[in-house]
mmCIF file of C-alpha atoms in Angstrom:
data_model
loop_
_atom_site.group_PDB
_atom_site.id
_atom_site.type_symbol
_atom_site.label_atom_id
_atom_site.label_comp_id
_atom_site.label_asym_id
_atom_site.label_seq_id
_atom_site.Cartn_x
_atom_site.Cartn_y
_atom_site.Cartn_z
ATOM 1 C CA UNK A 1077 117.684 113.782 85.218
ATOM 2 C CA UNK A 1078 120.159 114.335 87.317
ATOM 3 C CA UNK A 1079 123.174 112.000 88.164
ATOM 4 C CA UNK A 1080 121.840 110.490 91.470
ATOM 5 C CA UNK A 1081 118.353 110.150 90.315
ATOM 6 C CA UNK A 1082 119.947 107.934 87.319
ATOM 7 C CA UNK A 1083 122.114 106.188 89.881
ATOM 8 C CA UNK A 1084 119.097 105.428 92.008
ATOM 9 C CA UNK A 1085 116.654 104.462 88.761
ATOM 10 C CA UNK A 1086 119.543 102.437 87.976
ATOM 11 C CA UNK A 1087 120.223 100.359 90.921
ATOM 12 C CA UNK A 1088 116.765 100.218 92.486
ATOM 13 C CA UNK A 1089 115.632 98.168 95.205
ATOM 14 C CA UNK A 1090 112.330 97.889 96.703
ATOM 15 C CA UNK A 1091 113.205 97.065 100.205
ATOM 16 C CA UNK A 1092 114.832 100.491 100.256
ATOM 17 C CA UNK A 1093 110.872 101.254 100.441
ATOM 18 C CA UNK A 1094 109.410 98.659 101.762
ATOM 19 C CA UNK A 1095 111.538 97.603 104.723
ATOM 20 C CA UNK A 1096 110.598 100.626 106.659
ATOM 21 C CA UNK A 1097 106.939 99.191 106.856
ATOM 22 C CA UNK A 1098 107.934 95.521 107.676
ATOM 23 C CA UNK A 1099 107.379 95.165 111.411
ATOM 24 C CA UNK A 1100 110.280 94.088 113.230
ATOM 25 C CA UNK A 1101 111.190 90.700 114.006
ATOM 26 C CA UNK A 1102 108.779 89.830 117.461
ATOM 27 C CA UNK A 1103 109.291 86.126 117.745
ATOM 28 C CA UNK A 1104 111.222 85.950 120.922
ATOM 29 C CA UNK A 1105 107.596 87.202 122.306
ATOM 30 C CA UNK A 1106 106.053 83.524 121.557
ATOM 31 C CA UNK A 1107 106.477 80.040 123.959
ATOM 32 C CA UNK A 1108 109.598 79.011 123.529
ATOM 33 C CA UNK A 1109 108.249 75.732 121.455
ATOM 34 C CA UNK A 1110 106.562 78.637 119.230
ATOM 35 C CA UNK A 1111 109.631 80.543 118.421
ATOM 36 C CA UNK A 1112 111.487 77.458 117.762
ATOM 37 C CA UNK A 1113 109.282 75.914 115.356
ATOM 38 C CA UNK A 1114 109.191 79.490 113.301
ATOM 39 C CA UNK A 1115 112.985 79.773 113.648
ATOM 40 C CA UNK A 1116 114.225 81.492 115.955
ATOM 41 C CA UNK A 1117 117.096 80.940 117.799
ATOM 42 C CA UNK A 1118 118.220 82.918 121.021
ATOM 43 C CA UNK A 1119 122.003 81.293 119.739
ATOM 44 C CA UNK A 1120 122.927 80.136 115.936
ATOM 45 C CA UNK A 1121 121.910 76.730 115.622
ATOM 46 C CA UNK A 1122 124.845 74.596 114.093
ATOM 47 C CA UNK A 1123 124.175 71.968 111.697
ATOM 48 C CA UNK A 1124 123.518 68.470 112.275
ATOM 49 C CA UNK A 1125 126.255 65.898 110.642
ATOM 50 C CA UNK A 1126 125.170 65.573 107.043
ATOM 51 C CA UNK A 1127 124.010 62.087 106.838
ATOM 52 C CA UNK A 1128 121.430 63.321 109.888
ATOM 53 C CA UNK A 1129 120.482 66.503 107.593
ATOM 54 C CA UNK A 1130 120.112 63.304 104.506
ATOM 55 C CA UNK A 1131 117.604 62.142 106.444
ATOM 56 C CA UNK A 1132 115.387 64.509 107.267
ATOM 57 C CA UNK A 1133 116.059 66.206 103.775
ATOM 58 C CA UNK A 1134 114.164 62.698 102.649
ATOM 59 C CA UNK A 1135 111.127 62.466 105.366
ATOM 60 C CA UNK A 1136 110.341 66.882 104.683
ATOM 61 C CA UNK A 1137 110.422 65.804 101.089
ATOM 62 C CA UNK A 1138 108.112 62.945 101.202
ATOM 63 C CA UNK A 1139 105.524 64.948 103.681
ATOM 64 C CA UNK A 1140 105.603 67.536 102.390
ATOM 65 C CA UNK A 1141 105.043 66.208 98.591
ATOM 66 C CA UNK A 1142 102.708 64.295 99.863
ATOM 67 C CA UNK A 1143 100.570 66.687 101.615
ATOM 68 C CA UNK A 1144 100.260 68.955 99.011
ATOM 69 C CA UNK A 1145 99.369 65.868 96.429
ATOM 70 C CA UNK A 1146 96.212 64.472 98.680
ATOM 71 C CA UNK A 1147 94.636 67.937 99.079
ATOM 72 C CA UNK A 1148 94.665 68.324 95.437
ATOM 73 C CA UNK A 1149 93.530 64.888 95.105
ATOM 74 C CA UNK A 1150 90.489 65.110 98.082
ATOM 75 C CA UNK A 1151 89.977 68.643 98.998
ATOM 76 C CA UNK A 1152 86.349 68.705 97.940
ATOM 77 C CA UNK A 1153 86.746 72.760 97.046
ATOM 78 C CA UNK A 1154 89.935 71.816 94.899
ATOM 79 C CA UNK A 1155 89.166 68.047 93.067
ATOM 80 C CA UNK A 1156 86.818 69.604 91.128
ATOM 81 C CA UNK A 1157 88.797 71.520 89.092
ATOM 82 C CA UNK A 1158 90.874 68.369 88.151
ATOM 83 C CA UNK A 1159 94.424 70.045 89.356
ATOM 84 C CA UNK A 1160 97.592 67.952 88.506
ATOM 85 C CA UNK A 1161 98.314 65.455 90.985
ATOM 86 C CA UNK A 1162 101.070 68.266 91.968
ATOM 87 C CA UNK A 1163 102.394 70.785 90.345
ATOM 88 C CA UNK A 1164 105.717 69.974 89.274
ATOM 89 C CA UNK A 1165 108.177 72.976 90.014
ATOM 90 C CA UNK A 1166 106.895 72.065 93.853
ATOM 91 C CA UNK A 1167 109.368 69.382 93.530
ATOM 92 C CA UNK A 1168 112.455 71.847 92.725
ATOM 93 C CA UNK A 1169 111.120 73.659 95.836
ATOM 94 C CA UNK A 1170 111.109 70.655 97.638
ATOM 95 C CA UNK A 1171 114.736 70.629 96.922
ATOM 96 C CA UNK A 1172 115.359 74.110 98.013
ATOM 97 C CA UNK A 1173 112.838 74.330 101.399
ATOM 98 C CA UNK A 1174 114.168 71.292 102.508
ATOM 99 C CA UNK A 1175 117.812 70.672 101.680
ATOM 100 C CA UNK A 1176 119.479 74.296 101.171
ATOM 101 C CA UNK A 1177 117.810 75.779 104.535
ATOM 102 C CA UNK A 1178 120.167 78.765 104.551
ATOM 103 C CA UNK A 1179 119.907 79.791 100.570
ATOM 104 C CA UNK A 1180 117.907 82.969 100.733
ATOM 105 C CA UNK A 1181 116.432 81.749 97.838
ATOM 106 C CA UNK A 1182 114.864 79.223 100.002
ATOM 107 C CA UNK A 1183 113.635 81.671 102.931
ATOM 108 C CA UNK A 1184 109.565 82.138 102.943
ATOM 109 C CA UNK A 1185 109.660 85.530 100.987
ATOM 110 C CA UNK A 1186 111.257 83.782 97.900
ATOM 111 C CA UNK A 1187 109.227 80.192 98.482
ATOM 112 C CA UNK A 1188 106.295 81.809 98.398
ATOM 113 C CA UNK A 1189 106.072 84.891 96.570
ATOM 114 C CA UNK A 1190 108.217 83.746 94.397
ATOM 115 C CA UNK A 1191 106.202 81.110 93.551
ATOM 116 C CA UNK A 1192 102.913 82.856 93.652
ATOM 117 C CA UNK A 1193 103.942 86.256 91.472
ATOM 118 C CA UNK A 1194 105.059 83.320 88.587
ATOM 119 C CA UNK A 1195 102.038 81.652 88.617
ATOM 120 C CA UNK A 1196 100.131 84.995 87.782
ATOM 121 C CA UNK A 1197 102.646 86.254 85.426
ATOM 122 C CA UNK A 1198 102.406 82.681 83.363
ATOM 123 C CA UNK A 1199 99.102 82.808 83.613
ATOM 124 C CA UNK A 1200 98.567 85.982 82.792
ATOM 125 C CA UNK A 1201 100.906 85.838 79.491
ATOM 126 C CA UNK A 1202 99.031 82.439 78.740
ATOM 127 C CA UNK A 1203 95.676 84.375 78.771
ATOM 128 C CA UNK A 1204 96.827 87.232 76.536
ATOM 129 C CA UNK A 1205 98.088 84.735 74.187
ATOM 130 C CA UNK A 1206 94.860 83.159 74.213
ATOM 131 C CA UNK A 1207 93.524 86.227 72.577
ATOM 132 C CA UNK A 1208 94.934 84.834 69.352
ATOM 133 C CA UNK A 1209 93.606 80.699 69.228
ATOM 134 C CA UNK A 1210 95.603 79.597 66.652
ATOM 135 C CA UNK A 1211 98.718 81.377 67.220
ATOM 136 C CA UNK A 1212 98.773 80.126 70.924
ATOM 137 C CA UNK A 1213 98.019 76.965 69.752
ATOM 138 C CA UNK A 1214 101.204 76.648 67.607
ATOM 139 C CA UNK A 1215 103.292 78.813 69.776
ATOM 140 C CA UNK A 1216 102.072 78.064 73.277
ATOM 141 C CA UNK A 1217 106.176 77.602 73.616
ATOM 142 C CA UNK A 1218 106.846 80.878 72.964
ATOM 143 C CA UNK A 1219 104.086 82.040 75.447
ATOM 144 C CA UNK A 1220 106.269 79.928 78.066
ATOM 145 C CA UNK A 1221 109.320 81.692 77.124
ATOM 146 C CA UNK A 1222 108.119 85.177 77.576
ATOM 147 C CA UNK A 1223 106.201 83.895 80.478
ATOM 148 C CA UNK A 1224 109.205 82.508 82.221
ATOM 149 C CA UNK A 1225 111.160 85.869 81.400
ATOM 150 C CA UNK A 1226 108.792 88.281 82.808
ATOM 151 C CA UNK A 1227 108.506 86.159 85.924
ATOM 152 C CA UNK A 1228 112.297 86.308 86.367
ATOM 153 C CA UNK A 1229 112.322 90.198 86.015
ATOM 154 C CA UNK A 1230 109.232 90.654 88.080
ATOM 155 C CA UNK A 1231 110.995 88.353 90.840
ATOM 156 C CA UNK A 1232 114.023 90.323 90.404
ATOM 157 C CA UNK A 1233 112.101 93.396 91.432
ATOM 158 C CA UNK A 1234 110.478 92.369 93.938
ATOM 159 C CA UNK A 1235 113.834 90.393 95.448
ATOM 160 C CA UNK A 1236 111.511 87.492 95.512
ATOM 161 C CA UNK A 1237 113.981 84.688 93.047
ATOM 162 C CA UNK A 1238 112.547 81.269 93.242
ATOM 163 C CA UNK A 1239 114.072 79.266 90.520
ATOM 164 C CA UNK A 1240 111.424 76.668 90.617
ATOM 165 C CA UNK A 1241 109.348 79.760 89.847
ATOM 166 C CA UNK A 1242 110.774 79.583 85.929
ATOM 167 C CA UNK A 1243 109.032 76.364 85.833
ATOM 168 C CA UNK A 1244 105.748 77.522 87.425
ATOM 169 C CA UNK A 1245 105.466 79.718 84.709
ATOM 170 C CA UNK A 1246 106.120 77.708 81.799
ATOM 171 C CA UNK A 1247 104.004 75.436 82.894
ATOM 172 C CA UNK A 1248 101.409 77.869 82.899
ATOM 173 C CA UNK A 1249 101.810 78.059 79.142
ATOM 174 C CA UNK A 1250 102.696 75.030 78.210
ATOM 175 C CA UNK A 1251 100.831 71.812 80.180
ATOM 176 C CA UNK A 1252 97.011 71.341 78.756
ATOM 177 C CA UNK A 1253 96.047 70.430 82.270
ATOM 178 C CA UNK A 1254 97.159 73.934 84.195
ATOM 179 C CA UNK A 1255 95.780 75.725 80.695
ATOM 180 C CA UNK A 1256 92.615 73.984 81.975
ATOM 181 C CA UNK A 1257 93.233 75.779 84.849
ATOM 182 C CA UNK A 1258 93.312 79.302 83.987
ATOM 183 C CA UNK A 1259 93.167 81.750 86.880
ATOM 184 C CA UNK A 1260 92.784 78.740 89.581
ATOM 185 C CA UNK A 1261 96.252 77.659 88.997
ATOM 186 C CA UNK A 1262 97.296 81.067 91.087
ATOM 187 C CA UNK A 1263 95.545 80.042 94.670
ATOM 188 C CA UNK A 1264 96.697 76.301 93.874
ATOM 189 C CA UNK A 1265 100.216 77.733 93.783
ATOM 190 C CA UNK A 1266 99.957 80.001 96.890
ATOM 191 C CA UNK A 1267 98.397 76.777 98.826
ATOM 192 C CA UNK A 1268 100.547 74.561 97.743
ATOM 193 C CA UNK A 1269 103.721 76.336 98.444
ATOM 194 C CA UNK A 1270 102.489 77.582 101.884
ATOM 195 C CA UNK A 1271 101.313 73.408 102.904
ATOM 196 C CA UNK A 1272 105.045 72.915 102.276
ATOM 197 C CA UNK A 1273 106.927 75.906 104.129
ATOM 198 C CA UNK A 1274 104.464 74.342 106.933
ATOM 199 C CA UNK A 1275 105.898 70.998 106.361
ATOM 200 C CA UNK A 1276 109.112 72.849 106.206
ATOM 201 C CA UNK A 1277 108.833 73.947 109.673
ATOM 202 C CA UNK A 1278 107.816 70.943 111.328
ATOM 203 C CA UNK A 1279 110.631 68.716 110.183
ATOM 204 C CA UNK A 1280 113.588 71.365 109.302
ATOM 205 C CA UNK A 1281 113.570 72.735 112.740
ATOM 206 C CA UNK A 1282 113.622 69.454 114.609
ATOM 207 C CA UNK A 1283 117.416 69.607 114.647
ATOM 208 C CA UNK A 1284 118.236 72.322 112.332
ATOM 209 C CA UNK A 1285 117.356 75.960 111.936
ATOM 210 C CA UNK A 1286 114.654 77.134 109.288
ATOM 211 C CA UNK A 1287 114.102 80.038 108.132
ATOM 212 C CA UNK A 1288 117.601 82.125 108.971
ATOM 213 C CA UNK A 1289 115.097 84.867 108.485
ATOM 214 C CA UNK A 1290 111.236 85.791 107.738
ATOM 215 C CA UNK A 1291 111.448 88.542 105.088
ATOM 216 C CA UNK A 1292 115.120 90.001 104.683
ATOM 217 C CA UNK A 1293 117.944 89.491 106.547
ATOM 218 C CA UNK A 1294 118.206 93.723 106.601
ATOM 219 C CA UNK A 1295 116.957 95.919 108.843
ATOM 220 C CA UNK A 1296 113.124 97.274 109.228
ATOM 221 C CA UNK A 1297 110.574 99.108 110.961
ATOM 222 C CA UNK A 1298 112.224 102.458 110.415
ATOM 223 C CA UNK A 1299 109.305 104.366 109.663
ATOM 224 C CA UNK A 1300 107.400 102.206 112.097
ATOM 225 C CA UNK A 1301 109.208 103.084 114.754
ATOM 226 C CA UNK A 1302 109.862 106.864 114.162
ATOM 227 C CA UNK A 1303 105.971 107.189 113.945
ATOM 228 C CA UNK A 1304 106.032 105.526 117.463
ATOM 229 C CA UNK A 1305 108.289 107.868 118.298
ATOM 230 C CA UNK A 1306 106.785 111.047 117.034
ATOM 231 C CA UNK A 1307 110.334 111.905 114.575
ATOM 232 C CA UNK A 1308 108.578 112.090 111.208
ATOM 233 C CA UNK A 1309 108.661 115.197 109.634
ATOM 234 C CA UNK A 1310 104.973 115.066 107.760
ATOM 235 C CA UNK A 1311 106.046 118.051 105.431
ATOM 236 C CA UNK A 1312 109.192 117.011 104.125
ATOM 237 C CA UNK A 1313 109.965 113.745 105.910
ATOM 238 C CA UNK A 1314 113.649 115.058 106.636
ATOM 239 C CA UNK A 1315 113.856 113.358 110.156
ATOM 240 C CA UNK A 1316 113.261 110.179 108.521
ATOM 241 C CA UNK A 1317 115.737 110.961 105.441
ATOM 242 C CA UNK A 1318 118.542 111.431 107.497
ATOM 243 C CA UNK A 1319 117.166 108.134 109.253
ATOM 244 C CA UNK A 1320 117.171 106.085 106.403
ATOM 245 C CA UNK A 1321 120.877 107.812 105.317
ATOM 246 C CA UNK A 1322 121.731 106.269 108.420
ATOM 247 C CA UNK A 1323 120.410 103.028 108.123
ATOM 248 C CA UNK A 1324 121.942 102.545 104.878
ATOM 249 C CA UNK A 1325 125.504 104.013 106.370
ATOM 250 C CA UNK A 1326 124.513 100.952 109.527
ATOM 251 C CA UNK A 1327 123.742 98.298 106.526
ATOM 252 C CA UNK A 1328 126.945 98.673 104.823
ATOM 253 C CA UNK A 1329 129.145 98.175 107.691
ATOM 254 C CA UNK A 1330 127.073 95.533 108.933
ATOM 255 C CA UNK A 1331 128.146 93.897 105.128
ATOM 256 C CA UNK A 1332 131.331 94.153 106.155
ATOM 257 C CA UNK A 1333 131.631 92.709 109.483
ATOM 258 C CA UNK A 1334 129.239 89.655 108.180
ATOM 259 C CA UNK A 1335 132.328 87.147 108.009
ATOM 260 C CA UNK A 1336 133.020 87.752 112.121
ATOM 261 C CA UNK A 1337 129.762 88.650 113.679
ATOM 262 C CA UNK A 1338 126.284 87.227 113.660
ATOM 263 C CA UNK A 1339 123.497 89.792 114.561
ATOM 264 C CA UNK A 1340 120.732 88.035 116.520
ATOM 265 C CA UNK A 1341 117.066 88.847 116.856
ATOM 266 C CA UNK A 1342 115.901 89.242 120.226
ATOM 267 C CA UNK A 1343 119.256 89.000 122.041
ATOM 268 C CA UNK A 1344 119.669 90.933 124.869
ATOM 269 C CA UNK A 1345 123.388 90.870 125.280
ATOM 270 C CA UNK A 1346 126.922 91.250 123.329
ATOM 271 C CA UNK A 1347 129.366 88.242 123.136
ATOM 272 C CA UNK A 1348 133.011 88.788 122.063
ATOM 273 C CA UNK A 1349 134.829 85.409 121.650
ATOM 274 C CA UNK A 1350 138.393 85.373 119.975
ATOM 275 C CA UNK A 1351 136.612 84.586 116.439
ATOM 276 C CA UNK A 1352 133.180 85.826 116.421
ATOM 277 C CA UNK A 1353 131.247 88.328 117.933
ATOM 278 C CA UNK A 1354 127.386 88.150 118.538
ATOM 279 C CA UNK A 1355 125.337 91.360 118.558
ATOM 280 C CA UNK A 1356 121.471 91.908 119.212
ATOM 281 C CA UNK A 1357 119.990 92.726 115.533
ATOM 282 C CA UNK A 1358 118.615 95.805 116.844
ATOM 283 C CA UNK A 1359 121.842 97.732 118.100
ATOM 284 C CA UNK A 1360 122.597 100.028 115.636
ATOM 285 C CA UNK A 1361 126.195 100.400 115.335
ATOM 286 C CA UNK A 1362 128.841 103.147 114.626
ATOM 287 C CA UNK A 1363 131.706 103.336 112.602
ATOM 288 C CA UNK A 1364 133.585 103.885 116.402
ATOM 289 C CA UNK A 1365 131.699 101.420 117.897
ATOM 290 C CA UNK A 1366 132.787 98.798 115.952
ATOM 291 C CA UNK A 1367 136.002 99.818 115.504
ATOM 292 C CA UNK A 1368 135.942 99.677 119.726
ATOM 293 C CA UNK A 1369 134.560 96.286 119.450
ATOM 294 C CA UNK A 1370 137.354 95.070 116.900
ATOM 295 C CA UNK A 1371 139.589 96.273 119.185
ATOM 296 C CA UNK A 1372 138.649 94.247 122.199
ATOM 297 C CA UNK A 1373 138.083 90.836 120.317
ATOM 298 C CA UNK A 1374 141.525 91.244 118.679
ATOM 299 C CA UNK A 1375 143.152 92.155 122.546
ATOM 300 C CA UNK A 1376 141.345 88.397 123.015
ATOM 301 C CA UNK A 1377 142.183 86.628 120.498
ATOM 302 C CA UNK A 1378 145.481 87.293 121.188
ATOM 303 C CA UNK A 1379 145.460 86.210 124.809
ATOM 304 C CA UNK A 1380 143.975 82.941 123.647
ATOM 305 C CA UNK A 1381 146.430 82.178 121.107
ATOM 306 C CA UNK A 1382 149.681 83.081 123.856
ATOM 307 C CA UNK A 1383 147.400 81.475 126.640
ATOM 308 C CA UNK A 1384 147.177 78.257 123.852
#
């Protein structure tokens, strides 16, 4: 094996290979009450003052606990197989989808999947300890552990972390009503924490913005658009290989510049201010480029501060 096959084995990461299949971000496409309900912003929203954010933290929280507690109470399709009145690591979500909006642990990706791929690893541990009656039955603890553990590295994977997720899965394991459960505590999950990234919507983008992105806050559609485009090589792919060398080259200086620009979906032009720069997400940008673009904000920032 050689040294960058170990390096790459080593420090994997799935969006590497699933990014190029993610369709690009088309929001801007919708009615403008559309796009701003699912997020998007032509300009970065700025925060209301905190004891404004308090309160709508509270009201999401309420809703959207609410919501997801009557439909497990009166959904005809879901009372009859006598579901907690809510599933209790919804709550720590609760706290994440409605208070820390810009956590990317709080971004639909993690909410959801995260939540959903920890219900059906606990459950899935739970069942193969089941195998054995009376060792579950004294160890059911132990199930939760190793349940809770393989959900972290599965999330970890998958760049999916939910903490709340932990929870789902010991619960899984360890609470004789989701035992009761079985399999059906999977969908409950998946509905549950999709009725509150709805509720999470509705109130969080009243006056704030939510979610700062859909799937990853990287770029994608490589290999969607270079089909488009007719540039794959179908023998060897080696178009798209020096593509994705140079998407990766793109991402890393795109790391660096994070502090002093924002990249913007669906922005059609480039604004240089003394501090900050805004850039449309889908320029792709040069090591000269940027270094041009540097230049000019510092020539302005230094007129402001001799014109202050």
């Amino acid at each position: 094996m050689g040294s960058e096959t170990l390096y790459e084995l080593l420090n994997f990461d799935i969006d590497r290979y699933v990014n190029p299949y993610i369709p690009h971000n088309r929001l801007y496409i919708l009615p403008r009450p559309l796009q701003h309900i699912l997020g998007y912003r032509q300009e970065p929203q700025k925060e209301p003052p905190a004891a404004v954010q308090w309160i709508l933290t509270f009201i999401a929280t309420l809703g959207g606990l609410c919501l997801v507690a009557s439909v497990y109470t009166h959904a005809p399709g879901i009372a009859q197989y006598h579901p907690p009145v809510v599933v209790a690591s919804l709550g720590a979500s609760a706290i994440l989808d409605y208070n820390a909006v810009r956590s990317p642990l709080a971004q639909p990706r993690n909410a959801i999947f995260g939540q959903t791929i920890s219900a059906l690893v606990g459950v899935s541990i739970a069942k193969l300890f089941q195998l054995n009656a009376p060792f579950f039955a004294e160890y059911e603890w132990v199930a939760g552990a190793v349940g809770c553990a393989c959900a972290s590295l599965l999330m970890s994977i998958t760049n999916t972390v939910h903490p709340p997720g932990g929870a789902t899965a010991i619960l899984a394991s360890t609470s004789a009503e989701i035992i009761a459960l079985g399999w059906m505590f999977i969908p409950l999950v998946l509905l549950g924490s999709v009725l509150m990234m709805t509720v999470a919507l509705i109130f969080n983008n009243t006056l704030r913005q939510y979610p700062m992105y859909w799937w990853t806050p990287q770029d994608v559609g490589l290999k969607l658009q270079a089909a488009k485009t007719g540039e794959v090589d179908t023998e060897e792919g080696t178009t798209l290989k020096k593509q994705v060398s140079s998407t990766d080259s793109e991402r890393t200086l795109r790391r660096e510049m994070s502090n002093d620009v924002d990249f913007v979906d669906g922005a059609g032009d480039i604004h240089i201010m003394a501090y900050k720069m805004r850039i449309p997400s889908h320029i792709g940008l040069m090591q000269e480029e940027a270094a041009l673009l540097e230049n000019l904000q510092q020539r302005i920032r230094r007129h402001a501060e001799v014109g202050g």
